[in-house]
Structures are given as C-alpha cells and as structure tokens.
Short mmCIF file of C-alpha atoms in Angstrom, two decimals:
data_model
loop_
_atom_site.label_atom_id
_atom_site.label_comp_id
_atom_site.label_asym_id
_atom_site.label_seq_id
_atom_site.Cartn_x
_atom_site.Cartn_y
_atom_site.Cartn_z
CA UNK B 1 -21.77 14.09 -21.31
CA UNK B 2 -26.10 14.42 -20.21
CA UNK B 3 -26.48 18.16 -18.62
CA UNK B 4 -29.65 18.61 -16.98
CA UNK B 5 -31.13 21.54 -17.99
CA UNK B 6 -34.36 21.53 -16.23
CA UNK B 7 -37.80 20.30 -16.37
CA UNK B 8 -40.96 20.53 -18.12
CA UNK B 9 -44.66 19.80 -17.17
CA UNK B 10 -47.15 18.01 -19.32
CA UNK B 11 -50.58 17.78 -20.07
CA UNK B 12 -50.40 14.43 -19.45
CA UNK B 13 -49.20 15.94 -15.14
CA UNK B 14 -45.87 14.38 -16.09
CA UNK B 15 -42.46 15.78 -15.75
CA UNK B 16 -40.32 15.58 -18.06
CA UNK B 17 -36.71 16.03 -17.56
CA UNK B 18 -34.54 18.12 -20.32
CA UNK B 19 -31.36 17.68 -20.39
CA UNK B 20 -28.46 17.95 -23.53
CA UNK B 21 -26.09 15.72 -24.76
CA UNK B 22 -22.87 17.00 -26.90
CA UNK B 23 -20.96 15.14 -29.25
CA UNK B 24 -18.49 13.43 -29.02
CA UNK B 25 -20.75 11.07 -26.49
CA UNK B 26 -19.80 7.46 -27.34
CA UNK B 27 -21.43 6.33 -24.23
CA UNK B 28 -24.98 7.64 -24.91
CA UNK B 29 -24.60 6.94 -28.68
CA UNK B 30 -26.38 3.45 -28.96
CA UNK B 31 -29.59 5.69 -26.89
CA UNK B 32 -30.07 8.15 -29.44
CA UNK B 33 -28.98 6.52 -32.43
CA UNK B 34 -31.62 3.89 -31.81
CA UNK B 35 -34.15 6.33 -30.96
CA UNK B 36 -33.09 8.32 -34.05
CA UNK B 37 -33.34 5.65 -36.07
CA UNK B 38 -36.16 6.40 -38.58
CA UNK B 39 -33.97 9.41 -39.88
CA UNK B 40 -32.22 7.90 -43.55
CA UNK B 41 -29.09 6.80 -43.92
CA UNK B 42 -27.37 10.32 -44.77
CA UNK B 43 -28.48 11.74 -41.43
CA UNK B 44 -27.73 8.71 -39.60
CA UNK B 45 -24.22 9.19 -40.28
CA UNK B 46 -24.44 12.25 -39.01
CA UNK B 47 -25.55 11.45 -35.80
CA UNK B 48 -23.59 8.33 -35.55
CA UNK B 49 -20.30 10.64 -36.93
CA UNK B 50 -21.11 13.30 -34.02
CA UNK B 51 -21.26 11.21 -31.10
CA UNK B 52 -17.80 9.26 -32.11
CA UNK B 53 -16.02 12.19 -32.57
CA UNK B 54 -15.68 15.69 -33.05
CA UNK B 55 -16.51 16.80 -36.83
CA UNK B 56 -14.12 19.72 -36.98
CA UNK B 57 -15.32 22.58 -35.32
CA UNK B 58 -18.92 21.60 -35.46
CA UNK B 59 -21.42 21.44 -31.97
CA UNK B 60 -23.87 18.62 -31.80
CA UNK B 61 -26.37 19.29 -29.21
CA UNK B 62 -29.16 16.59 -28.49
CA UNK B 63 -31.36 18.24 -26.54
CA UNK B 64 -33.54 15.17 -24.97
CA UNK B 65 -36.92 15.39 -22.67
CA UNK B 66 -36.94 12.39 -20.59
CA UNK B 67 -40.05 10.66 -18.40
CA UNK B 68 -38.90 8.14 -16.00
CA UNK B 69 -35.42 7.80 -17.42
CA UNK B 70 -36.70 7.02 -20.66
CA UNK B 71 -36.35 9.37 -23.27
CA UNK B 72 -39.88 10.99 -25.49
CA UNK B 73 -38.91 13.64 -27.01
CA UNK B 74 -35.35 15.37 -28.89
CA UNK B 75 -34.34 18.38 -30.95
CA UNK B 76 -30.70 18.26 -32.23
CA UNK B 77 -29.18 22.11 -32.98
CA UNK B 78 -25.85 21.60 -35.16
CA UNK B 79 -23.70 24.73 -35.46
CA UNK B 80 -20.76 26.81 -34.49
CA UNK B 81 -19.40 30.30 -34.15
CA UNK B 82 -23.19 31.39 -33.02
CA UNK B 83 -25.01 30.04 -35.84
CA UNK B 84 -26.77 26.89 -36.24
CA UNK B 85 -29.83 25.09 -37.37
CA UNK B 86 -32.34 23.20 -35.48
CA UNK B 87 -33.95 19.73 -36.53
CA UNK B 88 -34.44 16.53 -35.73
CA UNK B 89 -37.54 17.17 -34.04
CA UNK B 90 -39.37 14.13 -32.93
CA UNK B 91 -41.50 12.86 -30.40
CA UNK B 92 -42.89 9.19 -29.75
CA UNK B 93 -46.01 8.87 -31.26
CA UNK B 94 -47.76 7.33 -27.91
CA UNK B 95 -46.20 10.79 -26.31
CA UNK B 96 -47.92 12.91 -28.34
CA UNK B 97 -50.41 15.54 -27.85
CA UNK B 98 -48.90 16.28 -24.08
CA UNK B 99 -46.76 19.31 -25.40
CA UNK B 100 -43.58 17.78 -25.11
CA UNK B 101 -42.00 19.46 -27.84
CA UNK B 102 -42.88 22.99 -27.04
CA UNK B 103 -41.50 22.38 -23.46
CA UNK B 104 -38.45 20.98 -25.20
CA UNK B 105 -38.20 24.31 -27.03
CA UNK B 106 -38.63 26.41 -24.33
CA UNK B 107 -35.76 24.88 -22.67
CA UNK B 108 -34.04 24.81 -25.71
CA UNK B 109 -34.29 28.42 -26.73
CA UNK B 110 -33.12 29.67 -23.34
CA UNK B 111 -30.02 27.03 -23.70
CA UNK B 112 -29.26 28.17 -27.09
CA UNK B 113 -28.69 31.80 -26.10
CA UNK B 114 -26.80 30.97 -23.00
CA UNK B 115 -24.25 28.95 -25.27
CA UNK B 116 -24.21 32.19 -27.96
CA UNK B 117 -26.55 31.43 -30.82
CA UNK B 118 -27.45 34.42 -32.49
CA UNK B 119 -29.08 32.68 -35.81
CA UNK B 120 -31.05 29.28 -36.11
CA UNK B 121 -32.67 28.21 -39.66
CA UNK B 122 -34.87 25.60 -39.80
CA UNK B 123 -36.89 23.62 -42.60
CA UNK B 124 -41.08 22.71 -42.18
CA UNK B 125 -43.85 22.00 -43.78
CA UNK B 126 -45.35 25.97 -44.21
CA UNK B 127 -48.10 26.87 -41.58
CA UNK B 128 -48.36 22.95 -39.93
CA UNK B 129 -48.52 22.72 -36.73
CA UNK B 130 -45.30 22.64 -36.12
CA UNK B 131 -44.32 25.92 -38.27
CA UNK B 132 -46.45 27.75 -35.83
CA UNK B 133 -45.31 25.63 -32.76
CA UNK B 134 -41.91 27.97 -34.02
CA UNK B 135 -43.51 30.72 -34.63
CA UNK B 136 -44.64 31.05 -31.21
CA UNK B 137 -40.46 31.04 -30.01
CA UNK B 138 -39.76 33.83 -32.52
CA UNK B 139 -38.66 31.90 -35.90
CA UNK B 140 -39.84 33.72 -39.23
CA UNK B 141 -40.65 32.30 -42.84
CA UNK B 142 -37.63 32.95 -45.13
CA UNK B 143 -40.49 34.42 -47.75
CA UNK B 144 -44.30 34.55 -47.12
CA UNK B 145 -44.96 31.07 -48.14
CA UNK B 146 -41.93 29.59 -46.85
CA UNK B 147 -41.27 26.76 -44.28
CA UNK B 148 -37.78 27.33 -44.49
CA UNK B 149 -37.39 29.59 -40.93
CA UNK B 150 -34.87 32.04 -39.60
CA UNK B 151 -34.36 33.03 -36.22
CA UNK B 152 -31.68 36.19 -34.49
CA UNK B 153 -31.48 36.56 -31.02
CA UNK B 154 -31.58 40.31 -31.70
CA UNK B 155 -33.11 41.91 -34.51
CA UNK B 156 -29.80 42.83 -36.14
CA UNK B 157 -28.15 39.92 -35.67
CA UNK B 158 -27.43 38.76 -39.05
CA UNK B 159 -26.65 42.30 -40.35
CA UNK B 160 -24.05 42.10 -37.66
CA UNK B 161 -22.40 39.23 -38.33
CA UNK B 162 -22.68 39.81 -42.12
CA UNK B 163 -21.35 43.07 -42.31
CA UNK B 164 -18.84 44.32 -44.65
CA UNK B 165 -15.58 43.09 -43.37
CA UNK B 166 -11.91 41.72 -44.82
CA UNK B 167 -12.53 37.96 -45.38
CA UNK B 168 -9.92 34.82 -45.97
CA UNK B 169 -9.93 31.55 -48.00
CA UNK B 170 -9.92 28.37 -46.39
CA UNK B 171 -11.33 24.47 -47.04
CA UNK B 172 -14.69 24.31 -46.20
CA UNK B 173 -15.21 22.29 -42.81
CA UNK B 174 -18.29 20.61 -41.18
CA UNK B 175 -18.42 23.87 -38.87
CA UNK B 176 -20.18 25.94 -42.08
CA UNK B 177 -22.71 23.86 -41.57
CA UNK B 178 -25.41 26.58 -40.43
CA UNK B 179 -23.78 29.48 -42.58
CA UNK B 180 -24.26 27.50 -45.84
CA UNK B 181 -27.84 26.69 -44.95
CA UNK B 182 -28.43 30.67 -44.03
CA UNK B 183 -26.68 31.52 -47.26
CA UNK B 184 -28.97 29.06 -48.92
CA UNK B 185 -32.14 30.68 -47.56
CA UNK B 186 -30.95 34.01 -49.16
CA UNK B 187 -33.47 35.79 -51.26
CA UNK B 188 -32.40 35.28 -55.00
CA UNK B 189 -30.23 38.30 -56.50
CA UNK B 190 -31.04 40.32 -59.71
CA UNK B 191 -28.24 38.89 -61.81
CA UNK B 192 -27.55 35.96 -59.58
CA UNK B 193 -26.10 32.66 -61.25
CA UNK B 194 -28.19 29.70 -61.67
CA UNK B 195 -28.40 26.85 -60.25
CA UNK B 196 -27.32 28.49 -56.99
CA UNK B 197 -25.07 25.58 -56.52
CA UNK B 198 -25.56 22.11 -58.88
CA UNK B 199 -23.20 20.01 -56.98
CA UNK B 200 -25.30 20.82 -53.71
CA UNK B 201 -28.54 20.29 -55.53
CA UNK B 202 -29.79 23.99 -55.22
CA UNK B 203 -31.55 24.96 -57.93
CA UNK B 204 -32.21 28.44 -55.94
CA UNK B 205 -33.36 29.59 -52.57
CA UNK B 206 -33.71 26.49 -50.47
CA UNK B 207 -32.17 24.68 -47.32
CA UNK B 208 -28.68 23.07 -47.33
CA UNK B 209 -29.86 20.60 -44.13
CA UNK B 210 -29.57 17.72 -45.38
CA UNK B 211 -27.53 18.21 -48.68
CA UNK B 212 -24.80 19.45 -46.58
CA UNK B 213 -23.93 16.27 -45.10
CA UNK B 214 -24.65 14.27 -48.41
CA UNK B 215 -21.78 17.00 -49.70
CA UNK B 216 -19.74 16.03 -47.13
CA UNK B 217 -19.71 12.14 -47.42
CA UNK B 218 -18.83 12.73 -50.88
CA UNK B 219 -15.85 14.67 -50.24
CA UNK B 220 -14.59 11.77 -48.60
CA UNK B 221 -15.18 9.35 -51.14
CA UNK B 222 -14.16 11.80 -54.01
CA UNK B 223 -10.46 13.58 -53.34
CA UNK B 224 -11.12 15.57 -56.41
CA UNK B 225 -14.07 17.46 -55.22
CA UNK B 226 -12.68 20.74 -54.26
CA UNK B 227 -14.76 22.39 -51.71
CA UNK B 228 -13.53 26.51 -50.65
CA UNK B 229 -15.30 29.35 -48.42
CA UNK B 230 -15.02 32.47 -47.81
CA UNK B 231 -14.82 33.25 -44.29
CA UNK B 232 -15.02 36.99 -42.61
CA UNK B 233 -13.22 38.53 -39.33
CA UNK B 234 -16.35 38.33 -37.93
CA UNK B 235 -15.89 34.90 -37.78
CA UNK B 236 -19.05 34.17 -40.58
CA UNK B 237 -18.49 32.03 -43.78
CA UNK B 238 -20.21 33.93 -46.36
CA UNK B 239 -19.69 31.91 -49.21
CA UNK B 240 -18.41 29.06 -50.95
CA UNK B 241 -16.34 27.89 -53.95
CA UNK B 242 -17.09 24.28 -54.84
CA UNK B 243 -15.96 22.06 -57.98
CA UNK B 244 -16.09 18.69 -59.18
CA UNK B 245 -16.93 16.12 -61.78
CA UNK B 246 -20.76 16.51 -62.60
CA UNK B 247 -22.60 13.71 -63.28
CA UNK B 248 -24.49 12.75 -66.65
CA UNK B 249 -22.72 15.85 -68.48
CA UNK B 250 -20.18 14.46 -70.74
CA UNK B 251 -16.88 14.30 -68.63
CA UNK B 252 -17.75 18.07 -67.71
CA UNK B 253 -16.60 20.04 -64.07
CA UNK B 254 -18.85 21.95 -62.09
CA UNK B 255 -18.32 25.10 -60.65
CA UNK B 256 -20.64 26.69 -58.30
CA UNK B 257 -19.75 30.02 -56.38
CA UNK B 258 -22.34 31.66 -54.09
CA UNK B 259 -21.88 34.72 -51.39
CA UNK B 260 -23.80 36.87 -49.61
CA UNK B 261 -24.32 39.69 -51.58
CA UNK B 262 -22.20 41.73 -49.53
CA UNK B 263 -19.24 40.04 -50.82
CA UNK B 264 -20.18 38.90 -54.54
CA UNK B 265 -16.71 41.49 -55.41
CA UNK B 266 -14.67 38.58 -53.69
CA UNK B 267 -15.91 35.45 -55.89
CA UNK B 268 -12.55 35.74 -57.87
CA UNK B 269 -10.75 34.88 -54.88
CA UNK B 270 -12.97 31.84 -54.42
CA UNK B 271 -12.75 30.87 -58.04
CA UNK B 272 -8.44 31.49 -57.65
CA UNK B 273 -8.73 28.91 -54.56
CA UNK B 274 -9.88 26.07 -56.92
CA UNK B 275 -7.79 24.09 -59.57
CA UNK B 276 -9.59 24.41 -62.54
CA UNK B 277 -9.15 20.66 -64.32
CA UNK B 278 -8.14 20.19 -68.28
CA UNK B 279 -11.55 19.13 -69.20
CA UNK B 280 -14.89 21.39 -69.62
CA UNK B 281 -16.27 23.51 -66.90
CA UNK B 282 -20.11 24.66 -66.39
CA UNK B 283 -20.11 27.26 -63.93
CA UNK B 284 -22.95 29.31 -62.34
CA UNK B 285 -20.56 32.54 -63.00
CA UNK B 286 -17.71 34.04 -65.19
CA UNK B 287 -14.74 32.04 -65.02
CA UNK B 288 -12.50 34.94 -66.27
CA UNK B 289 -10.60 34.68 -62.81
CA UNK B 290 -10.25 38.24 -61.29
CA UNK B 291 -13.11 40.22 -63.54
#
C-alpha cells in the first residue's frame, strides 16, 4: 500500500509528492520494478521478491517522490528489528539537478525514525556528491577514506543494541539483512580470521549489500549450504556461521564464522550449529569445536 508522507519543493518550483510503498505490494510492483530496472539481475530479484511477498521478517520500504503522478525519484531502506540499510538511490536523469533526492531524504530520515530505525549503513563512492549529500543527514564514513556509511539515531545506539547480552542460535533469515552488512563494516580485529567470510566474498571490512542477496539465492538453489547466526536478547544478530562447498578448491568446505567482537567467546556455538561434511574444511577459525 502508497502512504503519503508529505511533500517536497524543487528548484525546478515543483512539488513533489513523497510517499512509501511496503512490500508485499503486488499492485504497484510492475511501477517500480520498471523504473528500477537498470539495477542487475541479483537486485532485481530482490525487488521483484519484496513486492510478491514477504521475505521473512524483512521491511521493504520504497520511498518514492512523485511530480504529477509520475514518479522521479526513490530510495529503498531494507531492514528489521531497527536496523537497516539504505540504497537504491536514483533519480531520472532529465530530473536532475532540482534536489530531488535530498528532499527525498529529508522525508525519509524523519520516516525512518518514526518507524524505529536506530542504525542505517550505506555504500558510496567516498566524498562524491552524494557521500556528502549523506553527510549533511548525519551518516559517517566507516574509516576516514571510506564510502561505506553508518548512521544511529542516537549516539549510542549501536553500543546499545550490541551490548553484552545472552544470545541464541537460529537459521539465518532475510531479516539479518542490515546486521550482517553492519557486522561487515566492522573495523578488522587484532587476531581476526581471514577472509572475513569467503563464501560471502569478504575478503575484510566491506559491505554485505549486495552479496547478501546473491547469498541468499544460493541457499535456495544449494540445500547444502548451511547458513547460522547468532542472535542476542536485544533482538541484534551479531554474527554468523556459514558453510558450504567452495568453489575451485578441490572438493573442499568452507567455513566462515564472524561476530562482533563482543561475542567472539560464542563462535563454538556457531561452529556446533553446522554439520561439518566428510570431506576437507578451510575455515577462517579453529575448528576444535568448543576451544
């Protein structure tokens, strides 16, 4: 279902109508998936997956600017449990230059913290004009050269949510979504594993955006890729378990474990979660199961 959210003036003295759109939408699926369409195939299915149906847990929000009836501008924020990530950013090019997409964000912003966000990550090109565009709403460079971007509604945000706190295993859902890509854009430990995760193609500090959803499709295709997280009473996922057949290594498994480093003493748990398969494993950490 289309909220209206409000409106937005231009450069251009047009108004542009905001308004968002939350999957499942079937109805204004054909809209955005056509204008949408230059995304690749991986993120396509995304969208397309989103507006069908739910995808677990997961919010889709297509936040859409609109002139006439006719829609210019979108941002799409994916997430749950208050943290998400914001992309899909894209304005016709014959709409440009009329500050449509910082009107969009204002809107936006004020949305997202209404609805709970407390975290948004995003990925950029470092100091563009858009990186700045986002710096100007409060988002911060993961590292000083970094276009990967965090965001907290309050400055302790993420210390709140990833505090020290009794955590469960479960199957990792579509609704980690924004937790993987903020554990993703973690500064690298002393004595941290590498690659940070192989079968997600992390070599190291980085975005999950769009490898999360490439991760995903696989697990559909491939029933045995075994994919686990760690997941706190505060309601965060701070980490993951994931194993599988690795291509180009000889018939060998990966296994890639990653958590915030507030719970690294819990990776045996993860690592007890998975089946560990009769044929070589190459693993990120220890395998001795509870060390």
């Amino acid at each position: 279902m289309y909220m209206p959210l409000g409106e937005a003036l231009l450069k251009s003295g047009e108004r542009m109508q905001v308004g968002v759109v939350r999957g499942p939408d079937p109805d204004w699926k054909p809209a955005l998936t056509a204008f949408l369409g230059h995304k690749g195939p991986v993120w396509r299915q995304h969208i397309a997956g989103a507006l069908d149906g739910p995808l677990d847990s997961l919010e889709t929000r297509f936040y859409v600017g609109q002139v006439d009836g006719k829609p210019i501008a979108q941002i799409m924020i994916v997430g749950s449990r208050g943290v998400g990530i914001l992309g899909h950013v894209f304005t016709l090019p014959e709409q440009r230059q009329k500050g449509a997409a910082r009107g969009l964000m204002h809107i936006l912003m004020e949305d997202c913290r209404r609805q709970g966000f407390h975290i948004l990550t995003l990925g950029t090109g470092f100091q563009s004009p858009a990186y700045w565009i986002y710096h100007g709403f409060g988002f911060r460079g993961v590292h000083s050269e970094s276009g990967n971007m965090l965001w907290q509604a309050e400055p302790e945000a993420a210390a709140r949510l990833f505090q020290r706190a009794p955590v469960s295993v479960r199957a990792v859902r579509w609704d980690d979504w924004g937790f993987f890509n903020y554990l993703a854009m973690l500064p690298v430990e002393v004595g941290e594993g590498a690659p940070r995760s192989a079968l997600l193609g992390l070599q190291g500090q980085g975005s999950l955006e769009g490898p999360f959803i490439a991760f995903q499709i696989r697990r559909e295709q491939e029933p045995l890729l075994q994919a686990q997280t760690l997941v706190s009473e505060t309601g965060a996922s701070v980490g993951w378990g994931l194993l599988g057949p690795s291509e180009g290594e000889g018939g060998a498994w990966r296994l890639d474990v990653h958590t915030h480093p507030h719970f690294t003493d819990y990776r045996s748990e993860l690592m007890a979660s998975l089946a560990l398969p009769k044929a070589p494993v190459i693993s990120n950490v220890s395998l001795e199961i509870g060390s």
